[in-house]
Coordinates of C-alpha atoms in Angstrom, one line a residue:
M2 CA 6.8 111.8 111.2
T3 CA 10.0 110.6 110.0
D4 CA 8.0 107.5 108.8
L5 CA 4.4 109.0 108.6
L6 CA 5.7 109.9 105.2
D7 CA 7.7 107.0 103.8
L8 CA 3.8 105.1 103.8
S9 CA 2.5 104.5 100.3
I10 CA 0.1 105.3 99.8
P11 CA -1.4 101.6 100.3
D12 CA 0.1 101.9 103.7
L13 CA -1.8 105.1 104.0
V14 CA -4.1 104.1 103.4
A15 CA -4.9 100.7 105.2
A16 CA -3.7 103.1 108.3
Y17 CA -6.7 104.7 108.7
R18 CA -8.8 101.8 107.9
S19 CA -6.7 100.2 110.7
K20 CA -6.7 103.0 112.9
R21 CA -3.8 103.5 113.6
V22 CA -2.4 106.5 111.7
S23 CA -6.0 109.5 111.1
P24 CA -5.4 111.7 108.2
R25 CA -5.0 114.6 111.0
E26 CA -2.1 113.8 112.0
M27 CA -0.2 112.3 108.3
W28 CA -1.9 116.1 107.8
D29 CA 0.6 117.0 110.7
A30 CA 3.3 115.3 109.6
V31 CA 3.3 117.0 106.1
E32 CA 3.0 120.3 107.7
A33 CA 5.9 120.2 109.3
R34 CA 7.8 119.0 106.6
I35 CA 7.3 121.7 103.8
A36 CA 7.1 123.9 107.3
T37 CA 11.2 123.7 106.9
F38 CA 11.8 122.5 103.2
E39 CA 9.7 124.8 101.1
P40 CA 11.7 127.9 102.0
E41 CA 14.1 125.3 100.2
I42 CA 13.0 124.8 97.3
A43 CA 9.7 127.2 96.9
A44 CA 7.5 124.2 95.4
L45 CA 3.7 125.8 95.9
Y46 CA 1.2 127.8 95.2
A47 CA -1.9 128.5 96.5
Y48 CA -0.5 126.6 100.2
D49 CA -3.5 126.4 102.8
P50 CA -2.7 124.7 106.0
E51 CA -4.6 125.7 107.8
G52 CA -7.8 124.6 105.3
A53 CA -6.4 121.4 105.2
R54 CA -6.9 120.5 108.2
D55 CA -10.0 121.4 107.7
M56 CA -10.2 118.7 104.9
A57 CA -7.9 116.4 107.5
K58 CA -10.6 116.7 109.8
A59 CA -13.2 115.7 108.5
S60 CA -11.8 112.4 106.2
E61 CA -10.4 111.8 110.1
A62 CA -14.7 111.4 110.8
R63 CA -15.3 109.8 108.1
W64 CA -13.0 106.9 108.4
A65 CA -14.1 106.5 111.5
Q66 CA -16.7 106.3 110.4
G67 CA -16.2 103.4 108.3
A68 CA -17.4 105.8 105.3
P69 CA -14.7 106.6 102.9
L70 CA -15.8 109.1 100.5
G71 CA -12.8 107.1 97.5
P72 CA -9.3 105.5 97.7
L73 CA -7.8 108.0 98.4
D74 CA -9.5 109.5 101.1
G75 CA -7.5 111.5 103.2
V76 CA -4.3 111.6 101.5
P77 CA -2.5 115.1 100.7
T78 CA -2.0 115.3 97.9
T79 CA -0.7 118.0 94.9
L80 CA -1.8 119.8 91.9
K81 CA 0.2 121.7 88.9
E82 CA -1.1 125.6 88.9
L83 CA -2.1 125.2 85.7
I84 CA -5.8 122.5 86.6
A85 CA -8.0 124.6 87.8
T86 CA -9.3 124.7 90.8
K87 CA -12.3 126.2 92.1
G88 CA -12.3 129.4 93.4
T89 CA -8.4 129.5 92.8
P90 CA -6.4 131.7 90.9
V91 CA -4.6 131.0 88.0
P92 CA -1.9 131.9 86.8
L93 CA -0.2 130.7 84.1
G94 CA 3.1 131.0 85.7
T95 CA 3.7 134.5 84.4
A96 CA 3.3 138.1 86.3
A97 CA 1.4 138.4 82.7
V98 CA -1.7 137.3 83.3
E99 CA -4.5 138.2 85.6
L100 CA -5.4 136.8 89.1
V101 CA -9.3 136.0 87.5
P102 CA -9.9 132.4 90.4
A103 CA -11.6 129.7 88.7
A104 CA -15.1 129.2 88.1
A105 CA -14.6 125.1 88.5
D106 CA -12.8 122.4 89.3
A107 CA -10.5 120.7 86.6
P108 CA -11.7 117.1 85.3
I109 CA -8.7 115.8 88.1
A110 CA -9.0 118.4 91.5
A111 CA -13.1 116.8 91.0
R112 CA -12.8 112.9 91.1
L113 CA -9.6 113.8 93.5
R114 CA -11.8 116.0 95.6
E115 CA -15.3 113.5 94.8
D116 CA -12.0 110.9 96.4
G117 CA -11.8 113.2 99.6
A118 CA -8.2 113.4 99.3
V119 CA -6.6 116.8 101.2
I120 CA -5.6 119.2 97.8
F121 CA -3.4 121.3 100.6
A122 CA -1.7 123.3 97.6
K123 CA -0.5 123.3 93.9
T124 CA 2.6 123.6 92.6
T125 CA 4.4 126.0 90.5
C126 CA 5.6 125.6 87.2
P127 CA 6.9 128.0 84.5
D128 CA 5.5 130.3 82.2
Y129 CA 3.1 128.8 79.9
G130 CA 3.8 126.5 80.6
M131 CA 7.4 126.8 78.1
L132 CA 10.4 125.3 80.3
S133 CA 11.8 122.4 81.2
S134 CA 11.9 124.6 83.7
G135 CA 11.5 125.7 87.9
L136 CA 11.5 129.7 87.1
S137 CA 8.8 131.2 86.5
S138 CA 7.7 135.6 86.2
F139 CA 5.0 134.0 88.7
H140 CA 6.8 132.3 91.4
P141 CA 9.9 131.9 92.7
L142 CA 13.1 129.9 91.6
S143 CA 11.5 126.6 92.3
R144 CA 14.8 124.5 92.7
N145 CA 15.5 120.4 93.0
P146 CA 16.0 118.8 96.5
W147 CA 18.9 117.1 95.4
D148 CA 20.8 120.2 95.7
V149 CA 19.4 123.8 94.9
T150 CA 22.0 125.6 92.9
Q151 CA 20.1 122.6 90.9
N152 CA 17.2 122.6 88.4
P153 CA 13.8 120.5 89.1
G154 CA 12.8 120.3 85.4
G155 CA 9.5 120.6 84.2
S156 CA 7.5 122.3 83.4
S157 CA 6.4 120.1 86.5
A158 CA 8.3 121.8 88.1
G159 CA 6.9 121.7 91.6
A160 CA 4.8 119.3 91.9
A161 CA 8.9 117.2 90.7
A162 CA 10.5 118.8 93.8
A163 CA 7.6 118.7 96.4
G164 CA 7.9 114.7 95.9
A165 CA 10.9 114.4 95.8
A166 CA 11.2 116.4 99.3
G167 CA 7.9 114.4 101.0
Y168 CA 5.7 117.1 100.6
G169 CA 3.3 113.8 100.7
P170 CA 2.7 110.6 98.5
L171 CA 0.8 112.1 95.6
H172 CA 1.7 115.3 93.4
I173 CA -0.4 115.7 89.7
G174 CA 1.0 116.5 87.2
T175 CA 1.1 117.7 82.7
D176 CA 2.6 116.5 80.0
I177 CA 3.2 118.1 76.6
G178 CA 6.2 117.3 75.4
G179 CA 8.0 115.7 78.6
S180 CA 6.6 118.0 81.4
V181 CA 5.7 115.4 84.7
R182 CA 9.1 113.0 82.9
L183 CA 12.0 115.6 82.4
P184 CA 11.3 116.4 86.2
A185 CA 10.2 113.3 87.3
G186 CA 14.4 112.2 86.0
W187 CA 15.9 115.2 87.5
T188 CA 14.4 114.5 91.3
G189 CA 14.2 111.2 91.2
L190 CA 10.8 110.2 90.8
F191 CA 8.3 107.7 89.5
G192 CA 6.4 110.0 86.8
F193 CA 3.2 108.6 84.7
K194 CA 2.5 109.8 81.5
P195 CA -0.2 107.8 80.5
S196 CA -2.5 106.9 76.9
H197 CA -3.3 109.6 74.8
G198 CA -7.3 110.0 77.4
R199 CA -6.8 108.4 80.1
I200 CA -7.1 110.3 82.0
P201 CA -9.1 114.4 80.6
V202 CA -8.2 116.7 80.7
D203 CA -9.3 120.8 79.8
P204 CA -8.4 122.7 78.4
Y205 CA -7.3 120.1 75.8
Y206 CA -4.3 120.4 73.5
V207 CA -2.6 118.2 70.5
G208 CA -0.2 116.0 72.8
R209 CA -1.4 116.8 76.9
C210 CA -1.4 114.1 79.2
A211 CA -1.7 114.8 83.5
G212 CA 0.2 112.1 85.4
P213 CA 1.1 111.0 88.6
M214 CA 4.3 112.3 89.9
T215 CA 5.3 109.3 93.0
R216 CA 8.0 108.2 95.5
R217 CA 6.6 104.4 94.1
V218 CA 4.8 103.0 91.2
E219 CA 3.1 101.9 93.5
D220 CA 1.4 104.5 94.6
A221 CA 1.1 106.0 90.6
A222 CA -0.3 102.9 89.7
Y223 CA -2.9 103.5 92.9
A224 CA -3.6 107.1 92.3
M225 CA -5.0 105.7 88.6
A226 CA -8.0 104.0 89.6
T227 CA -9.3 108.5 90.3
L228 CA -7.3 109.9 88.1
S229 CA -8.4 108.0 84.9
R230 CA -12.2 108.7 85.5
P231 CA -14.2 109.8 82.2
D232 CA -15.1 113.2 81.8
W233 CA -17.2 114.9 79.6
R234 CA -15.0 117.5 78.9
D235 CA -12.4 116.8 77.3
G236 CA -13.9 115.0 73.9
T237 CA -10.8 113.0 74.4
S238 CA -11.2 111.2 77.1
L239 CA -11.4 107.4 77.5
P240 CA -14.7 104.9 78.1
P241 CA -14.6 104.1 81.5
N242 CA -12.3 101.5 82.3
D243 CA -12.2 97.8 84.6
L244 CA -7.9 97.7 84.7
D245 CA -6.6 96.8 88.7
W246 CA -4.0 99.2 88.6
L247 CA -2.4 97.3 91.3
D248 CA -1.5 94.4 89.5
F249 CA 1.7 94.0 88.2
D250 CA 1.5 89.8 87.3
L251 CA 4.8 90.2 83.9
D252 CA 7.1 87.9 82.9
V253 CA 9.6 89.4 80.7
K254 CA 10.5 86.1 79.2
G255 CA 10.2 86.9 74.7
L256 CA 9.2 89.6 75.1
R257 CA 11.2 92.6 72.3
I258 CA 12.9 95.5 74.0
G259 CA 13.8 98.6 72.0
V260 CA 17.3 99.8 73.8
M261 CA 16.9 103.9 71.7
L262 CA 19.4 105.3 72.7
D263 CA 19.8 108.5 70.1
A264 CA 17.1 110.8 70.0
G265 CA 17.5 111.7 65.9
C266 CA 18.5 115.3 67.3
G267 CA 19.0 117.8 69.9
L268 CA 21.8 116.8 73.2
A269 CA 23.6 114.2 73.3
C270 CA 23.5 111.6 75.4
E271 CA 25.9 111.9 78.3
P272 CA 27.8 109.3 79.1
E273 CA 26.7 108.7 82.3
I274 CA 23.1 108.6 82.1
R275 CA 24.0 105.4 79.1
D276 CA 25.7 103.7 81.6
A277 CA 23.3 103.0 83.7
V278 CA 20.5 103.1 81.4
L279 CA 22.1 100.0 78.7
S280 CA 22.2 98.6 82.8
A281 CA 19.0 98.3 83.2
A282 CA 18.0 97.0 80.1
R283 CA 20.9 94.3 81.3
R284 CA 18.6 93.2 84.0
F285 CA 15.1 93.2 81.7
E286 CA 18.1 91.3 78.9
D287 CA 18.7 88.2 82.2
A288 CA 15.0 88.2 82.8
G289 CA 14.7 87.1 79.3
A290 CA 13.6 89.7 78.1
I291 CA 15.0 90.0 73.8
V292 CA 16.7 93.9 74.5
T293 CA 18.4 95.8 71.0
E294 CA 19.0 98.4 69.5
V295 CA 16.6 100.7 68.0
G296 CA 16.7 103.6 66.0
P297 CA 15.8 107.4 67.1
V298 CA 11.8 108.4 65.5
L299 CA 12.6 112.0 66.0
S300 CA 14.3 114.0 63.3
R301 CA 15.3 117.4 62.9
A302 CA 13.2 118.6 60.4
M303 CA 10.2 117.4 62.5
L304 CA 11.9 118.7 65.8
D305 CA 12.1 122.5 64.0
G306 CA 8.4 121.7 62.6
L307 CA 7.1 121.7 65.5
D308 CA 9.7 125.3 67.1
V309 CA 7.4 126.6 64.0
F310 CA 4.1 125.1 65.1
W311 CA 4.1 126.4 68.8
R312 CA 6.4 129.5 69.0
A313 CA 3.5 130.2 66.3
K314 CA 0.5 129.5 68.0
F315 CA 1.7 130.3 71.3
W316 CA 2.2 134.3 69.5
G317 CA -1.2 133.7 68.6
D318 CA -1.7 133.3 72.1
I319 CA -0.2 136.3 74.3
E320 CA -0.7 138.4 70.6
K321 CA -3.7 140.6 72.4
L322 CA -2.1 140.9 75.9
P323 CA -1.5 145.1 76.2
A324 CA 2.0 145.9 75.5
E325 CA 2.3 146.3 79.5
R326 CA 1.1 142.6 80.6
R327 CA 3.4 141.1 77.7
E328 CA 6.3 143.2 79.0
K329 CA 6.1 141.4 81.8
I330 CA 6.4 137.4 80.6
L331 CA 10.2 136.1 81.4
P332 CA 12.2 137.2 78.8
Y333 CA 13.5 133.9 77.3
I334 CA 9.8 132.9 76.8
Y335 CA 9.1 136.6 75.3
H336 CA 12.8 136.0 72.7
W337 CA 11.0 132.7 71.7
A338 CA 7.7 133.9 70.6
E339 CA 8.6 136.6 69.3
K340 CA 9.9 134.7 66.0
G341 CA 6.0 133.4 66.1
A342 CA 4.2 136.4 64.7
D343 CA 6.5 136.0 60.8
V344 CA 5.5 132.2 60.7
T345 CA 2.4 131.7 58.0
G346 CA -0.5 130.3 58.2
V347 CA 1.3 127.6 56.0
Q348 CA 4.5 127.3 57.7
A349 CA 2.2 126.1 61.1
V350 CA -0.2 123.6 59.3
Q351 CA 3.4 122.3 57.9
G352 CA 4.8 122.4 61.0
F353 CA 2.2 121.0 62.1
G354 CA 2.4 117.8 60.1
Q355 CA 5.3 117.2 61.8
T356 CA 3.5 116.7 64.6
I357 CA 2.2 113.4 61.8
E358 CA 5.1 112.1 60.5
M359 CA 5.9 111.9 64.1
R360 CA 3.4 109.7 65.2
K361 CA 3.9 107.5 61.8
T362 CA 7.9 106.6 62.8
C363 CA 6.6 106.1 66.3
G364 CA 4.2 103.2 65.1
A365 CA 6.7 101.6 62.2
L366 CA 9.0 101.3 65.1
F367 CA 6.8 99.6 67.4
Q368 CA 5.8 97.0 65.3
T369 CA 8.9 95.8 65.7
V370 CA 9.7 95.7 69.4
D371 CA 6.5 95.8 72.5
V372 CA 7.8 97.8 74.0
V373 CA 11.3 101.3 74.5
L374 CA 13.8 102.0 77.5
S375 CA 15.6 105.5 76.5
P376 CA 16.7 107.9 78.9
T377 CA 14.2 110.2 79.9
N378 CA 16.8 113.2 80.3
P379 CA 20.0 113.8 77.9
V380 CA 22.0 115.8 79.8
V381 CA 22.1 114.9 84.4
S382 CA 22.1 119.2 84.9
Y383 CA 22.2 122.0 85.0
P384 CA 21.7 125.6 86.9
A385 CA 18.9 126.3 89.2
D386 CA 17.9 129.6 87.3
W387 CA 18.8 128.6 83.3
A388 CA 15.4 128.3 81.3
S389 CA 16.7 125.6 80.0
P390 CA 19.7 123.0 80.0
T391 CA 20.5 125.1 76.8
N392 CA 19.6 128.6 78.3
D393 CA 19.0 129.5 74.5
P394 CA 15.6 130.3 73.5
E395 CA 17.1 130.2 70.4
R396 CA 17.3 126.0 70.3
P397 CA 14.6 125.9 73.6
F398 CA 13.6 122.2 73.1
E399 CA 16.9 119.5 72.4
H400 CA 16.2 118.4 76.2
I401 CA 13.3 116.6 74.9
A402 CA 14.1 115.1 72.2
F403 CA 14.2 111.1 73.7
T404 CA 10.1 112.2 75.4
V405 CA 7.8 114.5 73.2
P406 CA 7.4 111.9 70.5
W407 CA 5.4 110.3 72.7
N408 CA 3.2 112.9 73.4
M409 CA 2.2 112.8 69.6
S410 CA 1.5 109.1 69.7
E411 CA -0.2 109.4 72.0
Q412 CA 1.7 106.4 73.8
P413 CA 2.1 105.4 78.2
A414 CA 5.4 106.6 79.4
A415 CA 6.6 106.6 82.3
S416 CA 9.9 108.0 84.3
I417 CA 11.8 105.6 86.2
N418 CA 15.1 106.2 89.0
C419 CA 17.6 104.1 87.7
G420 CA 20.6 105.7 89.0
F421 CA 22.5 109.1 90.9
S422 CA 24.7 110.7 89.2
A423 CA 28.6 111.1 90.5
S424 CA 27.6 114.0 91.3
G425 CA 24.6 112.3 93.3
L426 CA 22.1 113.3 91.3
P427 CA 19.0 111.2 89.7
I428 CA 19.2 108.9 86.4
G429 CA 15.2 108.4 85.1
L430 CA 15.3 105.1 82.4
Q431 CA 12.7 106.3 80.5
I432 CA 10.0 103.2 79.5
V433 CA 7.2 103.7 76.2
G434 CA 5.5 101.0 75.6
P435 CA 1.9 101.1 73.0
R436 CA -1.0 102.7 72.3
F437 CA -3.5 101.9 75.4
D438 CA -1.1 99.9 77.4
D439 CA -0.7 101.3 80.5
L440 CA -0.6 99.2 82.1
L441 CA 2.9 97.2 80.9
V442 CA 4.3 100.2 81.0
L443 CA 3.8 100.6 84.8
R444 CA 4.2 96.3 85.0
L445 CA 7.9 97.3 84.2
S446 CA 7.9 99.9 86.2
K447 CA 6.6 97.7 88.3
L448 CA 9.9 94.4 88.0
F449 CA 12.5 97.6 87.9
E450 CA 11.9 98.6 90.7
D451 CA 11.7 95.9 92.9
W452 CA 15.4 94.2 91.1
T453 CA 16.5 97.6 92.1
G454 CA 15.0 98.2 95.3
G455 CA 13.7 101.7 94.8
V456 CA 14.8 105.4 95.9
K457 CA 16.6 104.8 99.4
Q458 CA 17.3 107.4 100.5
W459 CA 15.8 110.6 99.8
P460 CA 16.2 114.5 100.6
Q461 CA 16.3 115.5 104.2
P462 CA 16.1 119.8 105.0
K463 CA 18.6 120.9 106.3
G464 CA 19.5 120.1 110.1
V465 CA 17.2 116.6 109.6

């Protein structure tokens, strides 16, 4: 079972094709891992092992006939709870939402089904996806498999926990300020936020992206051929592409790399993280890249403006809920949102305007560099039951200063493991590329992974 769980997606698909492994055997291995680890980490929602067995059986029959539906046929996959799957309620992580079955698959779910993926569960998220935490008023508390006293991050909390715990090779999260990259950094995964519109989402929102969270760069890249197919429901969806997502050929000689160690505001980068990022940057410099330190793209005014805008927007989303339903929202989130009621229309527009300022500063920086390296997360970890690294609703976004600008500028960015803290917890390196050059980010990530060998030992459930 352990050997199957260690297979990359390309190797797993090759094993299906050669009939050395069947989709049912792979599912049995995943199901066994979930049975031993899920009581500790609580990563899943709407877990359907019986349905997964049926899907794996159908996939096995297709492979036996040499007629798979697509490149992910038989690959166990989870989707973040916010990504709708037909017939399953979307609670948005909160007890305040009425549980109504979704009428249709969201674009990502539709593409995965078209290609035969075994979607066996949704993964947990905090209330409305508004926290970098596994804390939710609806889901059980999700925990970090590396240390269950610690937080997996969020809002793609369950996806990160599931990936690190070995619940199959592919987990899809969403990201509006770092919600794929932040939890990937805290759990050792590769988390990829592509260029805005590369993976269609529905509902659309400013800065909202979706992306794969995997143990290997190759697995995320492999999945992009499926995930990046356009969908009319996302008006920002990019045209069909003929990218070779597995073309990792790259010579970094002469590449201009900027290293950002100061986010401009928010939580300061802890020394262990700073050292790990600098060590990663030296690897690129040794390979011939031109590495220089660069200043921040974010300011206090920008982050505070975003806070004002998001509070106003979120209050507008929940103010019409009956009082008894609003009271079920996680208190931290509700306390933060309440102040949105006092935001004027002018203030909200001014706050939104700061997203444009972020876009400008990011664009200006990329006139001088080809790539940016930075920490993904400024801190090593925080307790599992905290709502955020500050646990303070008056300082809710202090930890996203390295990640959120690239959502607003719509640029591709990834988090990849670049070491471990003295306490044994993963440290994430963020790699940011120019808008639409998703392949550059993937190639740099794969190169770095090849240099380091990637994460060599993943968490195991008790008794294993």
